PDB file of C-alpha atoms in Angstrom:
ATOM      1  CA  ILE W  14       7.461   4.455  12.991  1.00  0.00           C
ATOM      2  CA  SER W  15       4.877   2.476  14.956  1.00  0.00           C
ATOM      3  CA  SER W  16       7.290   1.489  17.713  1.00  0.00           C
ATOM      4  CA  ILE W  17       6.004   1.937  21.267  1.00  0.00           C
ATOM      5  CA  ASP W  18       9.600   2.740  22.246  1.00  0.00           C
ATOM      6  CA  GLU W  19       9.638   6.543  21.879  1.00  0.00           C
ATOM      7  CA  LEU W  20      13.353   6.774  21.065  1.00  0.00           C
ATOM      8  CA  GLU W  21      13.043   4.122  18.361  1.00  0.00           C
ATOM      9  CA  ARG W  22       9.923   5.803  16.956  1.00  0.00           C
ATOM     10  CA  THR W  23      11.585   9.231  16.872  1.00  0.00           C
ATOM     11  CA  ASN W  24      14.698   7.854  15.163  1.00  0.00           C
ATOM     12  CA  ALA W  25      12.531   6.187  12.520  1.00  0.00           C
ATOM     13  CA  VAL W  26      10.579   9.392  11.874  1.00  0.00           C
ATOM     14  CA  ASN W  27      13.787  11.412  11.577  1.00  0.00           C
ATOM     15  CA  ARG W  28      15.109   8.917   9.052  1.00  0.00           C
ATOM     16  CA  LEU W  29      11.953   9.278   6.959  1.00  0.00           C
ATOM     17  CA  LYS W  30      12.239  13.060   7.175  1.00  0.00           C
ATOM     18  CA  SER W  31      15.707  12.860   5.591  1.00  0.00           C
ATOM     19  CA  TYR W  32      14.302  10.673   2.813  1.00  0.00           C
ATOM     20  CA  LEU W  33      11.475  13.146   2.334  1.00  0.00           C
ATOM     21  CA  ILE W  34      14.000  15.884   1.565  1.00  0.00           C
ATOM     22  CA  GLU W  35      15.663  13.555  -0.968  1.00  0.00           C
ATOM     23  CA  ALA W  36      12.262  12.919  -2.551  1.00  0.00           C
ATOM     24  CA  TYR W  37      11.804  16.657  -3.132  1.00  0.00           C
ATOM     25  CA  GLU W  38      15.265  16.781  -4.719  1.00  0.00           C
ATOM     26  CA  PHE W  39      14.167  14.016  -7.103  1.00  0.00           C
ATOM     27  CA  GLY W  40      11.002  15.939  -7.976  1.00  0.00           C
ATOM     28  CA  ALA W  41       8.713  13.294  -6.489  1.00  0.00           C
ATOM     29  CA  SER W  42       5.007  13.943  -5.993  1.00  0.00           C
ATOM     30  CA  ASN W  43       4.213  11.015  -3.689  1.00  0.00           C
ATOM     31  CA  PHE W  44       6.113   9.803  -0.602  1.00  0.00           C
ATOM     32  CA  CYS W  45       5.253   6.261   0.469  1.00  0.00           C
ATOM     33  CA  PHE W  46       6.206   4.103   3.446  1.00  0.00           C
ATOM     34  CA  LEU W  47       4.989   1.115   5.461  1.00  0.00           C
ATOM     35  CA  SER W  48       3.759   0.996   9.043  1.00  0.00           C
ATOM     36  CA  GLY W  49       6.229  -1.239  10.902  1.00  0.00           C
ATOM     37  CA  LYS W  50       6.077  -4.734  12.311  1.00  0.00           C
ATOM     38  CA  ASP W  51       2.856  -5.937  13.889  1.00  0.00           C
ATOM     39  CA  PRO W  52       3.437  -6.558  17.637  1.00  0.00           C
ATOM     40  CA  GLY W  53       0.895  -9.374  17.544  1.00  0.00           C
ATOM     41  CA  THR W  54      -1.834 -10.313  19.997  1.00  0.00           C
ATOM     42  CA  GLU W  55      -0.174 -12.887  22.244  1.00  0.00           C
ATOM     43  CA  SER W  56      -0.773 -10.621  25.260  1.00  0.00           C
ATOM     44  CA  GLY W  57      -4.061  -9.196  23.942  1.00  0.00           C
ATOM     45  CA  LEU W  58      -4.743  -6.184  21.721  1.00  0.00           C
ATOM     46  CA  GLY W  59      -3.010  -3.654  23.970  1.00  0.00           C
ATOM     47  CA  LEU W  60       0.337  -3.571  22.158  1.00  0.00           C
ATOM     48  CA  ARG W  61      -1.359  -3.304  18.787  1.00  0.00           C
ATOM     49  CA  ARG W  62      -3.433  -0.339  20.005  1.00  0.00           C
ATOM     50  CA  GLN W  63      -0.316   1.367  21.383  1.00  0.00           C
ATOM     51  CA  ALA W  64       1.532   0.756  18.119  1.00  0.00           C
ATOM     52  CA  THR W  65      -1.364   2.266  16.164  1.00  0.00           C
ATOM     53  CA  GLN W  66      -1.268   5.394  18.325  1.00  0.00           C
ATOM     54  CA  SER W  67       2.495   5.631  17.766  1.00  0.00           C
ATOM     55  CA  LEU W  68       1.919   5.279  14.029  1.00  0.00           C
ATOM     56  CA  ILE W  69      -0.683   8.060  13.980  1.00  0.00           C
ATOM     57  CA  CYS W  70       1.709  10.308  15.899  1.00  0.00           C
ATOM     58  CA  SER W  71       4.511   9.553  13.429  1.00  0.00           C
ATOM     59  CA  ILE W  72       2.332  10.184  10.378  1.00  0.00           C
ATOM     60  CA  HIS W  73       1.203  13.498  11.857  1.00  0.00           C
ATOM     61  CA  GLU W  74       4.843  14.523  12.349  1.00  0.00           C
ATOM     62  CA  ILE W  75       5.806  13.438   8.826  1.00  0.00           C
ATOM     63  CA  CYS W  76       2.847  15.252   7.257  1.00  0.00           C
ATOM     64  CA  THR W  77       3.599  18.416   9.252  1.00  0.00           C
ATOM     65  CA  TYR W  78       7.254  18.289   8.218  1.00  0.00           C
ATOM     66  CA  ASN W  79       6.210  17.707   4.618  1.00  0.00           C
ATOM     67  CA  LYS W  80       4.183  20.935   4.605  1.00  0.00           C
ATOM     68  CA  LYS W  81       7.066  22.827   6.217  1.00  0.00           C
ATOM     69  CA  ILE W  82       9.641  21.663   3.641  1.00  0.00           C
ATOM     70  CA  ALA W  83       7.276  22.279   0.711  1.00  0.00           C
ATOM     71  CA  LYS W  84       6.705  25.847   1.880  1.00  0.00           C
ATOM     72  CA  LYS W  85      10.439  26.382   2.326  1.00  0.00           C
ATOM     73  CA  LEU W  86      11.139  25.064  -1.186  1.00  0.00           C
ATOM     74  CA  ASN W  87       8.125  26.888  -2.645  1.00  0.00           C
ATOM     75  CA  LYS W  88       6.735  23.606  -3.987  1.00  0.00           C
ATOM     76  CA  LYS W  89       3.414  21.828  -3.838  1.00  0.00           C
ATOM     77  CA  PRO W  90       3.402  19.436  -0.838  1.00  0.00           C
ATOM     78  CA  MET W  91       3.893  15.814  -1.785  1.00  0.00           C
ATOM     79  CA  LYS W  92       1.182  13.289  -1.076  1.00  0.00           C
ATOM     80  CA  ILE W  93       2.033  11.239   2.002  1.00  0.00           C
ATOM     81  CA  THR W  94       1.047   7.612   1.553  1.00  0.00           C
ATOM     82  CA  LEU W  95       0.924   4.507   3.724  1.00  0.00           C
ATOM     83  CA  GLU W  96       1.027   1.168   1.920  1.00  0.00           C
ATOM     84  CA  THR W  97      -0.997  -1.671   3.446  1.00  0.00           C
ATOM     85  CA  PHE W  98       0.650  -5.070   3.897  1.00  0.00           C
ATOM     86  CA  ASP W  99      -0.153  -8.506   5.308  1.00  0.00           C
ATOM     87  CA  ARG W 100      -0.005  -9.445   9.000  1.00  0.00           C
ATOM     88  CA  LEU W 101       1.450 -12.888   8.365  1.00  0.00           C
ATOM     89  CA  PRO W 102       4.530 -13.844  10.450  1.00  0.00           C
ATOM     90  CA  GLU W 103       5.713 -16.249   7.756  1.00  0.00           C
ATOM     91  CA  ASN W 104       8.517 -16.455   5.204  1.00  0.00           C
ATOM     92  CA  ASN W 105       8.242 -13.991   2.301  1.00  0.00           C
ATOM     93  CA  CYS W 106       5.539 -11.999   4.112  1.00  0.00           C
ATOM     94  CA  LYS W 107       5.770  -8.496   5.597  1.00  0.00           C
ATOM     95  CA  ASN W 108       3.822  -8.949   8.881  1.00  0.00           C
ATOM     96  CA  GLN W 109       3.003  -5.248   9.157  1.00  0.00           C
ATOM     97  CA  LEU W 110       0.775  -3.437  11.643  1.00  0.00           C
ATOM     98  CA  ILE W 111      -1.381  -1.975   8.818  1.00  0.00           C
ATOM     99  CA  GLY W 112      -2.797  -4.256   7.828  1.00  0.00           C
ATOM    100  CA  PRO W 113      -6.464  -4.891   7.083  1.00  0.00           C
ATOM    101  CA  SER W 114      -8.251  -2.270   4.998  1.00  0.00           C
ATOM    102  CA  ASP W 115     -10.878  -1.491   7.634  1.00  0.00           C
ATOM    103  CA  GLU W 116      -8.095  -0.429  10.013  1.00  0.00           C
ATOM    104  CA  ALA W 117      -6.269   1.436   7.237  1.00  0.00           C
ATOM    105  CA  ARG W 118      -9.420   3.400   6.445  1.00  0.00           C
ATOM    106  CA  GLU W 119     -10.009   4.232  10.113  1.00  0.00           C
ATOM    107  CA  LEU W 120      -6.417   5.445  10.443  1.00  0.00           C
ATOM    108  CA  ALA W 121      -6.713   7.591   7.308  1.00  0.00           C
ATOM    109  CA  GLU W 122      -9.925   9.151   8.647  1.00  0.00           C
ATOM    110  CA  ILE W 123      -8.188  10.080  11.907  1.00  0.00           C
ATOM    111  CA  VAL W 124      -5.138  11.581  10.183  1.00  0.00           C
ATOM    112  CA  ARG W 125      -7.251  13.608   7.781  1.00  0.00           C
ATOM    113  CA  ASN W 126     -10.083  14.712  10.056  1.00  0.00           C
ATOM    114  CA  ASN W 127      -8.327  15.098  13.413  1.00  0.00           C
ATOM    115  CA  TYR W 128      -5.028  16.498  12.143  1.00  0.00           C
ATOM    116  CA  ASP W 129      -6.109  18.194   8.910  1.00  0.00           C
ATOM    117  CA  HIS W 130      -3.700  16.351   6.596  1.00  0.00           C
ATOM    118  CA  ASP W 131      -5.789  16.142   3.424  1.00  0.00           C
ATOM    119  CA  ASN W 132      -2.902  14.865   1.294  1.00  0.00           C
ATOM    120  CA  PHE W 133      -2.448  11.719   3.406  1.00  0.00           C
ATOM    121  CA  GLY W 134      -3.803   8.510   1.944  1.00  0.00           C
ATOM    122  CA  ILE W 135      -3.427   4.791   1.344  1.00  0.00           C
ATOM    123  CA  LEU W 136      -1.664   2.698  -1.289  1.00  0.00           C
ATOM    124  CA  TYR W 137      -3.523  -0.529  -2.066  1.00  0.00           C
ATOM    125  CA  ASP W 138      -1.756  -3.420  -3.798  1.00  0.00           C
ATOM    126  CA  LEU W 139      -3.730  -6.009  -5.783  1.00  0.00           C
ATOM    127  CA  GLY W 140      -1.204  -8.720  -4.860  1.00  0.00           C
ATOM    128  CA  HIS W 141      -1.561  -7.936  -1.153  1.00  0.00           C
ATOM    129  CA  MET W 142      -5.323  -8.386  -1.401  1.00  0.00           C
ATOM    130  CA  PHE W 143      -4.850 -12.164  -1.161  1.00  0.00           C
ATOM    131  CA  LEU W 144      -2.608 -11.872   1.911  1.00  0.00           C
ATOM    132  CA  LEU W 145      -4.765  -9.353   3.790  1.00  0.00           C
ATOM    133  CA  ARG W 146      -7.300 -11.069   6.025  1.00  0.00           C
ATOM    134  CA  SER W 147     -10.921 -10.117   6.506  1.00  0.00           C
ATOM    135  CA  GLY W 148     -11.772 -12.631   9.231  1.00  0.00           C
ATOM    136  CA  PHE W 149     -10.621 -16.014   7.952  1.00  0.00           C
ATOM    137  CA  ASP W 150     -10.878 -15.086   4.284  1.00  0.00           C
ATOM    138  CA  HIS W 151      -8.718 -12.762   2.223  1.00  0.00           C
ATOM    139  CA  GLU W 152     -10.003  -9.346   1.166  1.00  0.00           C
ATOM    140  CA  GLU W 153     -12.047  -8.917  -1.990  1.00  0.00           C
ATOM    141  CA  VAL W 154     -11.979  -6.351  -4.808  1.00  0.00           C
ATOM    142  CA  ASN W 155     -14.957  -4.512  -3.314  1.00  0.00           C
ATOM    143  CA  VAL W 156     -12.703  -3.253  -0.524  1.00  0.00           C
ATOM    144  CA  LEU W 157     -11.671  -0.549  -2.996  1.00  0.00           C
ATOM    145  CA  ARG W 158     -15.092   1.063  -2.559  1.00  0.00           C
ATOM    146  CA  SER W 159     -14.596   1.641   1.159  1.00  0.00           C
ATOM    147  CA  LEU W 160     -11.051   2.920   0.617  1.00  0.00           C
ATOM    148  CA  ALA W 161     -12.010   5.129  -2.344  1.00  0.00           C
ATOM    149  CA  PRO W 162     -11.819   8.545  -0.596  1.00  0.00           C
ATOM    150  CA  TYR W 163      -8.350   7.742   0.727  1.00  0.00           C
ATOM    151  CA  LEU W 164      -6.626   6.031  -2.209  1.00  0.00           C
ATOM    152  CA  ASN W 165      -3.444   7.913  -3.129  1.00  0.00           C
ATOM    153  CA  SER W 166      -1.966   5.139  -5.231  1.00  0.00           C
ATOM    154  CA  ILE W 167      -2.555   1.614  -6.578  1.00  0.00           C
ATOM    155  CA  HIS W 168      -0.159  -1.237  -7.334  1.00  0.00           C
ATOM    156  CA  ILE W 169      -0.886  -3.985  -9.827  1.00  0.00           C
ATOM    157  CA  ALA W 170       0.953  -7.084  -8.616  1.00  0.00           C
ATOM    158  CA  ASN W 171       0.599 -10.842  -8.239  1.00  0.00           C
ATOM    159  CA  THR W 172       1.162 -13.245  -5.370  1.00  0.00           C
ATOM    160  CA  ILE W 173       1.159 -16.964  -4.636  1.00  0.00           C
ATOM    161  CA  ILE W 174      -0.966 -18.078  -1.692  1.00  0.00           C
ATOM    162  CA  ASP W 175      -0.097 -21.803  -1.707  1.00  0.00           C
ATOM    163  CA  LYS W 176       2.123 -22.130   1.372  1.00  0.00           C
ATOM    164  CA  GLU W 177       3.768 -25.224  -0.072  1.00  0.00           C
ATOM    165  CA  HIS W 178       4.984 -23.294  -3.113  1.00  0.00           C
ATOM    166  CA  PRO W 179       8.600 -22.022  -2.886  1.00  0.00           C
ATOM    167  CA  GLN W 180       7.469 -18.583  -4.082  1.00  0.00           C
ATOM    168  CA  PHE W 181       4.657 -18.247  -1.561  1.00  0.00           C
ATOM    169  CA  GLY W 182       4.116 -14.728  -0.238  1.00  0.00           C
ATOM    170  CA  ASP W 183       4.838 -11.172  -1.300  1.00  0.00           C
ATOM    171  CA  LEU W 184       7.485 -11.909  -3.954  1.00  0.00           C
ATOM    172  CA  HIS W 185       5.936 -10.044  -6.912  1.00  0.00           C
ATOM    173  CA  VAL W 186       5.820 -12.937  -9.351  1.00  0.00           C
ATOM    174  CA  GLY W 187       4.781 -12.164 -12.930  1.00  0.00           C
ATOM    175  CA  ILE W 188       1.154 -11.439 -13.748  1.00  0.00           C
ATOM    176  CA  ASP W 189       1.018 -14.627 -15.837  1.00  0.00           C
ATOM    177  CA  HIS W 190       2.528 -16.945 -13.211  1.00  0.00           C
ATOM    178  CA  PRO W 191       0.582 -20.247 -13.390  1.00  0.00           C
ATOM    179  CA  SER W 192       0.304 -20.405  -9.592  1.00  0.00           C
ATOM    180  CA  GLY W 193      -0.513 -16.709  -9.124  1.00  0.00           C
ATOM    181  CA  ALA W 194      -3.702 -15.701  -7.335  1.00  0.00           C
ATOM    182  CA  VAL W 195      -4.379 -12.818  -9.758  1.00  0.00           C
ATOM    183  CA  THR W 196      -6.202 -14.360 -12.702  1.00  0.00           C
ATOM    184  CA  PRO W 197      -7.271 -12.357 -15.781  1.00  0.00           C
ATOM    185  CA  GLU W 198     -10.788 -12.256 -14.282  1.00  0.00           C
ATOM    186  CA  VAL W 199      -9.530 -10.855 -10.975  1.00  0.00           C
ATOM    187  CA  LEU W 200      -7.438  -8.227 -12.752  1.00  0.00           C
ATOM    188  CA  ALA W 201     -10.381  -7.196 -14.945  1.00  0.00           C
ATOM    189  CA  ASN W 202     -12.692  -6.911 -11.928  1.00  0.00           C
ATOM    190  CA  PHE W 203     -10.081  -4.875 -10.048  1.00  0.00           C
ATOM    191  CA  ILE W 204      -9.659  -2.385 -12.904  1.00  0.00           C
ATOM    192  CA  LYS W 205     -13.414  -2.224 -13.480  1.00  0.00           C
ATOM    193  CA  THR W 206     -13.934  -1.346  -9.815  1.00  0.00           C
ATOM    194  CA  LEU W 207     -11.265   1.369  -9.979  1.00  0.00           C
ATOM    195  CA  ASN W 208     -13.157   2.814 -12.929  1.00  0.00           C
ATOM    196  CA  GLU W 209     -16.474   2.664 -11.078  1.00  0.00           C
ATOM    197  CA  ILE W 210     -15.117   4.570  -8.056  1.00  0.00           C
ATOM    198  CA  ASN W 211     -13.647   7.187 -10.430  1.00  0.00           C
ATOM    199  CA  TYR W 212     -10.090   6.516  -9.297  1.00  0.00           C
ATOM    200  CA  GLU W 213      -7.766   9.038 -10.977  1.00  0.00           C
ATOM    201  CA  ASN W 214      -4.472   8.731  -9.079  1.00  0.00           C
ATOM    202  CA  PRO W 215      -1.355   6.798 -10.187  1.00  0.00           C
ATOM    203  CA  ILE W 216      -1.282   3.083 -10.916  1.00  0.00           C
ATOM    204  CA  GLY W 217       2.073   1.332 -10.602  1.00  0.00           C
ATOM    205  CA  PHE W 218       3.196  -2.119 -11.722  1.00  0.00           C
ATOM    206  CA  GLU W 219       5.236  -4.188  -9.261  1.00  0.00           C
ATOM    207  CA  PHE W 220       6.777  -7.363 -10.660  1.00  0.00           C
ATOM    208  CA  MET W 221      10.157  -9.084 -10.400  1.00  0.00           C
ATOM    209  CA  PRO W 222      11.781 -11.476 -12.877  1.00  0.00           C
ATOM    210  CA  GLN W 223      12.064 -15.023 -11.524  1.00  0.00           C
ATOM    211  CA  GLY W 224      14.890 -17.322 -12.510  1.00  0.00           C
ATOM    212  CA  ARG W 225      15.939 -16.667 -16.117  1.00  0.00           C
ATOM    213  CA  GLN W 226      13.052 -14.339 -16.966  1.00  0.00           C
ATOM    214  CA  LEU W 227      13.976 -11.092 -18.698  1.00  0.00           C
ATOM    215  CA  SER W 228      12.787  -7.843 -17.133  1.00  0.00           C
ATOM    216  CA  GLU W 229      11.508  -6.575 -20.474  1.00  0.00           C
ATOM    217  CA  SER W 230       9.411  -9.699 -20.975  1.00  0.00           C
ATOM    218  CA  VAL W 231       7.885  -9.455 -17.488  1.00  0.00           C
ATOM    219  CA  VAL W 232       6.997  -5.789 -18.063  1.00  0.00           C
ATOM    220  CA  ASN W 233       5.550  -6.354 -21.544  1.00  0.00           C
ATOM    221  CA  ILE W 234       3.334  -9.217 -20.354  1.00  0.00           C
ATOM    222  CA  ALA W 235       2.097  -7.122 -17.420  1.00  0.00           C
ATOM    223  CA  VAL W 236       1.235  -4.150 -19.631  1.00  0.00           C
ATOM    224  CA  ALA W 237      -0.493  -6.380 -22.193  1.00  0.00           C
ATOM    225  CA  SER W 238      -2.530  -8.071 -19.456  1.00  0.00           C
ATOM    226  CA  TYR W 239      -3.527  -4.704 -18.008  1.00  0.00           C
ATOM    227  CA  LYS W 240      -4.637  -3.380 -21.411  1.00  0.00           C
ATOM    228  CA  GLU W 241      -6.624  -6.535 -22.121  1.00  0.00           C
ATOM    229  CA  ALA W 242      -8.394  -6.238 -18.766  1.00  0.00           C
ATOM    230  CA  ALA W 243      -9.093  -2.522 -19.240  1.00  0.00           C
ATOM    231  CA  GLU W 244     -10.624  -3.157 -22.659  1.00  0.00           C
ATOM    232  CA  GLN W 245     -13.333  -5.258 -21.003  1.00  0.00           C
ATOM    233  CA  ILE W 246     -14.782  -2.178 -19.309  1.00  0.00           C
ATOM    234  CA  ASP W 247     -18.002  -0.994 -20.957  1.00  0.00           C
ATOM    235  CA  VAL W 248     -17.658   2.605 -22.040  1.00  0.00           C
ATOM    236  CA  ASN W 249     -20.424   5.018 -23.038  1.00  0.00           C
ATOM    237  CA  TYR W 250     -19.266   7.404 -25.735  1.00  0.00           C
TER     238      TYR W 250
END
């Protein structure tokens, strides 16, 4: 949907429109997608700027169609959500246009303010935080504060950032993986920050069993870790 080839962009948008109708049939309340491959900067920033404009155009069309279908079905319009991913052209990474949170926020501001799509927002993934670059370093938990007005959804996930590790990248390893970047302290700080910005939208868990792990075990450990982190938040009764 960020293709600078208009035919390719239109075909991608039409495909998402068909999925949007399916989402209403399922009774969904949130429709989420990613931005499309980052064109890179080998020839400068021109292609990336063009791709961003294509993306904004596509989101506007999807949001407009969403309102049209909701009215036709006499339903509340779904939230339209863009998930941010890494820009790393490496194995097990997504290499997406959007991308760093400062650019995601700017895009969300344009879609909301210039096109009046108040239900458009961003999905931020804790695991992606370590793959999203802010200069040379990865993003930090405080990025949630700048994204706060635009957060439609949150994912709790884990990732491995050691490039020599066979599970390096966006592979959704368990929350307790010994090589995972998300430590109990990071998870607690992430949840604490969500609480401080008064985040009230959905939180999803995104983990995959590795090797002989059982799905139930992976889920139970993730939930237990989340509860333990949440219990560290000071609450005034």
